[in-house]
PDB file of C-alpha atoms in Angstrom:
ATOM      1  CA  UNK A 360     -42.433 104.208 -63.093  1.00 50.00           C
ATOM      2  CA  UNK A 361     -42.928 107.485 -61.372  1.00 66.00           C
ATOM      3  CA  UNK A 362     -40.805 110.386 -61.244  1.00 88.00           C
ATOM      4  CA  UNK A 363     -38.702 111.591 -58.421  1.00 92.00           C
ATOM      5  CA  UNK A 364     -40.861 114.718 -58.112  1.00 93.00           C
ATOM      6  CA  UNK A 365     -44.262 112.935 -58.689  1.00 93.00           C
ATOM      7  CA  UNK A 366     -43.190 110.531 -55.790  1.00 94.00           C
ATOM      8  CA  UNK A 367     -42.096 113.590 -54.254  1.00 95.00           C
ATOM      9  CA  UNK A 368     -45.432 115.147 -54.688  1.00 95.00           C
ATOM     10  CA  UNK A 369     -48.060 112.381 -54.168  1.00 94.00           C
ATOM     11  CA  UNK A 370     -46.120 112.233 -50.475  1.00 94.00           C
ATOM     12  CA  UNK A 371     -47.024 115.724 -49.900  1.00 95.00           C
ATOM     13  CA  UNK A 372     -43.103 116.368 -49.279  1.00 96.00           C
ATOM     14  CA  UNK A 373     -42.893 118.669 -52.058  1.00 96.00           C
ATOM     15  CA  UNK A 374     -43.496 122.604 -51.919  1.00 97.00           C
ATOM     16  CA  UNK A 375     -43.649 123.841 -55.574  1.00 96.00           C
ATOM     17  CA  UNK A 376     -42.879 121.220 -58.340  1.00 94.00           C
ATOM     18  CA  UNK A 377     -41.627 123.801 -61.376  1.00 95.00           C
ATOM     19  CA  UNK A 378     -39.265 124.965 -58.992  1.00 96.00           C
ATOM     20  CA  UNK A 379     -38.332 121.254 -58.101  1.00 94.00           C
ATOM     21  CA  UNK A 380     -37.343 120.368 -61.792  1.00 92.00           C
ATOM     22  CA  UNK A 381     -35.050 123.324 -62.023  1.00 94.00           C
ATOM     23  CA  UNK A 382     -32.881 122.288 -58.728  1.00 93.00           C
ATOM     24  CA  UNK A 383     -32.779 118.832 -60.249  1.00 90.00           C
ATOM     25  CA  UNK A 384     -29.782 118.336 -62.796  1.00 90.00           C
ATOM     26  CA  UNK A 385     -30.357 115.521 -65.613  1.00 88.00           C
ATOM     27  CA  UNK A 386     -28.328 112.383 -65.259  1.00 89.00           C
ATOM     28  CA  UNK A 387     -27.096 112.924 -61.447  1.00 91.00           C
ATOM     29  CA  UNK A 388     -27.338 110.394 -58.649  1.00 92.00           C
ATOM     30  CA  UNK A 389     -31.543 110.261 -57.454  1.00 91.00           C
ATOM     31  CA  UNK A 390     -30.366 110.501 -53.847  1.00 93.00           C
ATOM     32  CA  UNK A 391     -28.054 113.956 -54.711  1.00 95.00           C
ATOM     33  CA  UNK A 392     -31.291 115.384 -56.400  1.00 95.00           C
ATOM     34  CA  UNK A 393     -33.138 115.090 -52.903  1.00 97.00           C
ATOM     35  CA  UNK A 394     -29.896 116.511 -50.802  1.00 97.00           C
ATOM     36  CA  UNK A 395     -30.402 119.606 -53.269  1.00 96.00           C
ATOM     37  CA  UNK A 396     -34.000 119.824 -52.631  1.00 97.00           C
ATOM     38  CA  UNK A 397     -33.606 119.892 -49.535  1.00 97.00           C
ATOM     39  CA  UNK A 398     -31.212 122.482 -48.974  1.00 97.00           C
ATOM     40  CA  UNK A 399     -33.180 124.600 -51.251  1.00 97.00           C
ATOM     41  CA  UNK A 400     -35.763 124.629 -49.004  1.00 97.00           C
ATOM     42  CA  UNK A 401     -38.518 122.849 -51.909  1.00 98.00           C
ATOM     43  CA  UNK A 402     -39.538 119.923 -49.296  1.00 97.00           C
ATOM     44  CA  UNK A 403     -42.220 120.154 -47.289  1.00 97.00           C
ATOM     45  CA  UNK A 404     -40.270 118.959 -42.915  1.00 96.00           C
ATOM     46  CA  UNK A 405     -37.039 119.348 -44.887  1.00 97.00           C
ATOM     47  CA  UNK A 406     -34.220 121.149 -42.440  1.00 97.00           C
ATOM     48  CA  UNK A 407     -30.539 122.494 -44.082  1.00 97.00           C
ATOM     49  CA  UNK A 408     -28.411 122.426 -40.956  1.00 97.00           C
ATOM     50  CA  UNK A 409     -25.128 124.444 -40.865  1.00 96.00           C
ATOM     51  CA  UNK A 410     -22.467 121.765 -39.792  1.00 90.00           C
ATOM     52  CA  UNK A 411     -21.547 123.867 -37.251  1.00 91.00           C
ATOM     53  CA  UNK A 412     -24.880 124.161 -35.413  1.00 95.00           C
ATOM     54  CA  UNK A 413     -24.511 122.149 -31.680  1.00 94.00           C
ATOM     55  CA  UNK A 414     -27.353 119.795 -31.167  1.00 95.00           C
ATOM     56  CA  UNK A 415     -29.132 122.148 -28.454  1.00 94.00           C
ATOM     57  CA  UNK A 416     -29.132 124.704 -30.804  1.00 95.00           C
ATOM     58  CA  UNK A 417     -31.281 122.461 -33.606  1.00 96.00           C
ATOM     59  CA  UNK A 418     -34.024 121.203 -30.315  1.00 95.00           C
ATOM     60  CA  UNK A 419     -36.613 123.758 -31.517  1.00 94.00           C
ATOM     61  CA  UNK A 420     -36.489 123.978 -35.441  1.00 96.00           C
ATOM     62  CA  UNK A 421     -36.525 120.562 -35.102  1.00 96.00           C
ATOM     63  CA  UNK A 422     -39.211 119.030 -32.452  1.00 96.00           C
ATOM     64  CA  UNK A 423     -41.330 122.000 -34.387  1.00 96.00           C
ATOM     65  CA  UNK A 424     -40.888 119.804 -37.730  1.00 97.00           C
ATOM     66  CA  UNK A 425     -41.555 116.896 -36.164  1.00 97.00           C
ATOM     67  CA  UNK A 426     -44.850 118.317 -35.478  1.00 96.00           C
ATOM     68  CA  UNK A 427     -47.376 116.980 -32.390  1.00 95.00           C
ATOM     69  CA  UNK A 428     -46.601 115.577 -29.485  1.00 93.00           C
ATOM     70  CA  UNK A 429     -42.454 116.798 -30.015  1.00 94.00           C
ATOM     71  CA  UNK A 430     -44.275 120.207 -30.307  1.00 92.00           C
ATOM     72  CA  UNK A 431     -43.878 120.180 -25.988  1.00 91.00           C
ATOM     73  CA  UNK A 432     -40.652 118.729 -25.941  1.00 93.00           C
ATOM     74  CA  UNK A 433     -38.704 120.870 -23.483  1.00 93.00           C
ATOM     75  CA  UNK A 434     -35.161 121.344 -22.708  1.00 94.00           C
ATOM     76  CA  UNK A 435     -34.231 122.428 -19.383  1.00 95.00           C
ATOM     77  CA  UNK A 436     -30.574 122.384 -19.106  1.00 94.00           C
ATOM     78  CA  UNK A 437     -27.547 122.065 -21.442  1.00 95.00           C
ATOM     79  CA  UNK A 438     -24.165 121.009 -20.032  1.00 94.00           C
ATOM     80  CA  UNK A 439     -20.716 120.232 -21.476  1.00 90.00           C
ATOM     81  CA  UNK A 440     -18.749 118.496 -20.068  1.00 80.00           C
ATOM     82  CA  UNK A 441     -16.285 116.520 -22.733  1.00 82.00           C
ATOM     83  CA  UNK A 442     -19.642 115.347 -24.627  1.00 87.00           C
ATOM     84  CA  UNK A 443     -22.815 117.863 -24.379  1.00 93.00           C
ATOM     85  CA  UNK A 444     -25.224 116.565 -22.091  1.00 94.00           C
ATOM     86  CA  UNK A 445     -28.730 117.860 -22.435  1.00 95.00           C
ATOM     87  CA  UNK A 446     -31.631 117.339 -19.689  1.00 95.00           C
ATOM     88  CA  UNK A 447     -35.130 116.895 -21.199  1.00 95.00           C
ATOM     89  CA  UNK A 448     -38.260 116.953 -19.871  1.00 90.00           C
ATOM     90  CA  UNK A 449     -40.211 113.798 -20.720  1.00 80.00           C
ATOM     91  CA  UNK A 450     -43.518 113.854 -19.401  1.00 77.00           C
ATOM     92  CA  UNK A 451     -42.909 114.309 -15.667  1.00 84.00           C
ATOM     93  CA  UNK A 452     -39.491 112.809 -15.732  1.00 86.00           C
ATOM     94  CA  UNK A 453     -36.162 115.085 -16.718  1.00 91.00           C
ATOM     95  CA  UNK A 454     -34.009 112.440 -18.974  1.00 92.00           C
ATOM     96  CA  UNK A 455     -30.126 113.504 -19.355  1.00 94.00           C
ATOM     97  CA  UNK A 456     -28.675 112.738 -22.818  1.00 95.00           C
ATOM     98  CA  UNK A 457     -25.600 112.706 -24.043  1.00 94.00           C
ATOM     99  CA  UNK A 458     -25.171 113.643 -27.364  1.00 94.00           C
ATOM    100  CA  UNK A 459     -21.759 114.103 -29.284  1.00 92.00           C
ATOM    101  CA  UNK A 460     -23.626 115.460 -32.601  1.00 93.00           C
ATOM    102  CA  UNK A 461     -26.322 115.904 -34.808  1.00 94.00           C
ATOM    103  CA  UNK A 462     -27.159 112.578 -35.487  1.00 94.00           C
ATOM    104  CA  UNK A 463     -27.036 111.637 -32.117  1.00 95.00           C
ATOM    105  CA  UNK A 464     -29.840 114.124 -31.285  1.00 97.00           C
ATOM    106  CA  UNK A 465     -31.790 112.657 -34.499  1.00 97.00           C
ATOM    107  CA  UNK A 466     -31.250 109.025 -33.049  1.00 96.00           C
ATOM    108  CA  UNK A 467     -32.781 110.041 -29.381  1.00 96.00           C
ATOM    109  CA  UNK A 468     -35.668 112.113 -30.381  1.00 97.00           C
ATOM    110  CA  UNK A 469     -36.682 109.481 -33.109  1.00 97.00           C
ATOM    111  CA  UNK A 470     -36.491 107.089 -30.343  1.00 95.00           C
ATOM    112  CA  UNK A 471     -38.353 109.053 -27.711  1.00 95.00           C
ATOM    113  CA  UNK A 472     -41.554 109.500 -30.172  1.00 95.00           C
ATOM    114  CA  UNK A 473     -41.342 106.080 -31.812  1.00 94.00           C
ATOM    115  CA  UNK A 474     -44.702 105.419 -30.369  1.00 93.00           C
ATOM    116  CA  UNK A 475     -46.234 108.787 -30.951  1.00 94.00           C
ATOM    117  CA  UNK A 476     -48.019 108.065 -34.480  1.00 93.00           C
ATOM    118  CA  UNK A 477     -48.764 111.878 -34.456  1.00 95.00           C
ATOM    119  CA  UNK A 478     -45.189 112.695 -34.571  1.00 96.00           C
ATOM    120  CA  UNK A 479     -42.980 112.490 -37.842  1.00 97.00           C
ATOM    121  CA  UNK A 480     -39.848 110.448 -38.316  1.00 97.00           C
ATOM    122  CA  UNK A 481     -36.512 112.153 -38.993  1.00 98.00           C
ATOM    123  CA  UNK A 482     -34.683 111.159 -41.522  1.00 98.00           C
ATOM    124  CA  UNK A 483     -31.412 111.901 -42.282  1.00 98.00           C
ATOM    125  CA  UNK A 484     -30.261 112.393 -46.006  1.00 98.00           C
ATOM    126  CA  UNK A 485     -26.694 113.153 -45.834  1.00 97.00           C
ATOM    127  CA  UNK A 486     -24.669 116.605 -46.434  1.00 96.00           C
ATOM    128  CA  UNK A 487     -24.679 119.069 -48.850  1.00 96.00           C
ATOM    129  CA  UNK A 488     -23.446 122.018 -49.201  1.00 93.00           C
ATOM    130  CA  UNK A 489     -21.532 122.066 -46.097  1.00 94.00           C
ATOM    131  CA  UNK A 490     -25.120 121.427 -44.124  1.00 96.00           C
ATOM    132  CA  UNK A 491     -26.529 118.074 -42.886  1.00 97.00           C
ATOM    133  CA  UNK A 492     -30.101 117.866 -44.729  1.00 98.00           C
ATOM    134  CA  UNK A 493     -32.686 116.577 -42.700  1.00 98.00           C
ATOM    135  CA  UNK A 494     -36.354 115.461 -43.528  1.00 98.00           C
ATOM    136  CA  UNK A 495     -38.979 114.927 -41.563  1.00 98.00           C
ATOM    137  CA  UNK A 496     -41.331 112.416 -43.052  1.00 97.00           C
ATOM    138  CA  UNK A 497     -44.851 110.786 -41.586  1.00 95.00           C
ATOM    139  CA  UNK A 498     -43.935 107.810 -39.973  1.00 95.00           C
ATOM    140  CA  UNK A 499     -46.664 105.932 -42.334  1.00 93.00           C
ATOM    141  CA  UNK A 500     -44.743 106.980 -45.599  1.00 94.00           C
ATOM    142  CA  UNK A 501     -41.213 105.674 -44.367  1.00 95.00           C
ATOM    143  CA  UNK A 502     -41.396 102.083 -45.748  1.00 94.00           C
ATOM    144  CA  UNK A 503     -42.676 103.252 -49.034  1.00 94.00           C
ATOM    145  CA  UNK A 504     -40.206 106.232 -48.989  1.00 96.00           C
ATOM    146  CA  UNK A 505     -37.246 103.598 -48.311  1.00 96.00           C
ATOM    147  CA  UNK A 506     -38.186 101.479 -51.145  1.00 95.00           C
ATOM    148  CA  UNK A 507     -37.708 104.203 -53.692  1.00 95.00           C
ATOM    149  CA  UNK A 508     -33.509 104.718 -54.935  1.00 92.00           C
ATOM    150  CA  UNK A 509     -33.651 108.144 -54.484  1.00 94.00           C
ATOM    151  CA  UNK A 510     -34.404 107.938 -50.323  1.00 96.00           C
ATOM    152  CA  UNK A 511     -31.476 106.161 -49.147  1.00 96.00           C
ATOM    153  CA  UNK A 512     -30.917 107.826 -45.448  1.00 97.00           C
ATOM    154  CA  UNK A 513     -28.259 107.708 -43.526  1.00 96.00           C
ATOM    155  CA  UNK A 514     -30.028 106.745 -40.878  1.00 97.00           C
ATOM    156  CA  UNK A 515     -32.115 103.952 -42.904  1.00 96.00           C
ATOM    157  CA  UNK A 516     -32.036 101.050 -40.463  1.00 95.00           C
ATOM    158  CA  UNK A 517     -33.105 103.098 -37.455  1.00 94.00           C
ATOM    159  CA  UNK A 518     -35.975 104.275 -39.602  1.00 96.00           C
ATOM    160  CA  UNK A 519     -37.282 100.849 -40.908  1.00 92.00           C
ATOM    161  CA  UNK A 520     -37.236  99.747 -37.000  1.00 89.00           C
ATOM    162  CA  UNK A 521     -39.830 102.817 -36.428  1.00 83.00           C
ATOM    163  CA  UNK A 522     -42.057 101.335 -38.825  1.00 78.00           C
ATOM    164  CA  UNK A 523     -41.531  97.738 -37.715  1.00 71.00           C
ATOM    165  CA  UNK A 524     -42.666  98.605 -34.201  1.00 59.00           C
ATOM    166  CA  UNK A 525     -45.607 100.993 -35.267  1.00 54.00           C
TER     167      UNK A 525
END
């Protein structure tokens, strides 16, 4: 059986392997291993979000690692009223979302570019650190990624759907 960083690696999620295996402490959980990869900036569409950071604020770091199509995503307005409502620009169309967090934002743009096979999936590993630790993955590598123990997502069922409908 592969390793977690030769999995890693032959998925072209990880930046510099000998730097990989000195993040990763023996005997702890797979999944925890990834969260600290993450958030040490070693994987390749991995994000370390400060829990603090509103979902407006994460748009362009985001749709940026999410690469093509999300590349012209545009935002146009930001309101707040009780929950923050952002208006997007989709295609000629503004959309207004309401999103109360993070993972809210995750759900909708994953949604929005479910058909776009250009455009990576976001997963969502968990937090760490006092940061939620995102990854942005090809959608073509998500069912093998979800059948290893180390990727278990928070947002796992949402992701498998993506594939099922690609």
């Amino acid at each position: 059986m592969a390793s977690q960083i030769d999995t890693l690696a032959r998925e072209r999620l990880l930046k510099d392997r000998s730097a990989a295996a000195e993040v990763i402490v023996p005997g702890e959980p797979p999944h925890v291993a990834l969260l600290r990869l993450c958030d040490a900036g070693l994987l390749h569409g991995g994000l370390s979000v400060a829990l603090g950071v509103r979902p407006d604020e994460l748009v362009g770091p985001l749709t940026l690692a999410m690469g093509g199509a999300a590349r012209s995503f545009k935002l146009v307005d930001v309101r707040e009223r009780g929950t923050l409502e952002l208006h997007v620009l989709v295609g000629e169309l503004t959309e207004r979302w309401e999103v109360e967090d993070l993972s809210a934002l995750v759900h909708n743009l994953n949604d929005l570019y479910r058909e776009a096979p250009d455009v990576r999936a976001i997963a969502v590993l968990g937090e760490w650190a006092d940061s939620l630790q995102l990854l942005c993955v090809d959608k073509r590598s998500v069912s093998r990624l979800l059948r290893q123990p180390f990727f278990a997502p928070m947002n796992a069922r949402s992701l498998q759907s993506l594939t099922e409908s690609a």
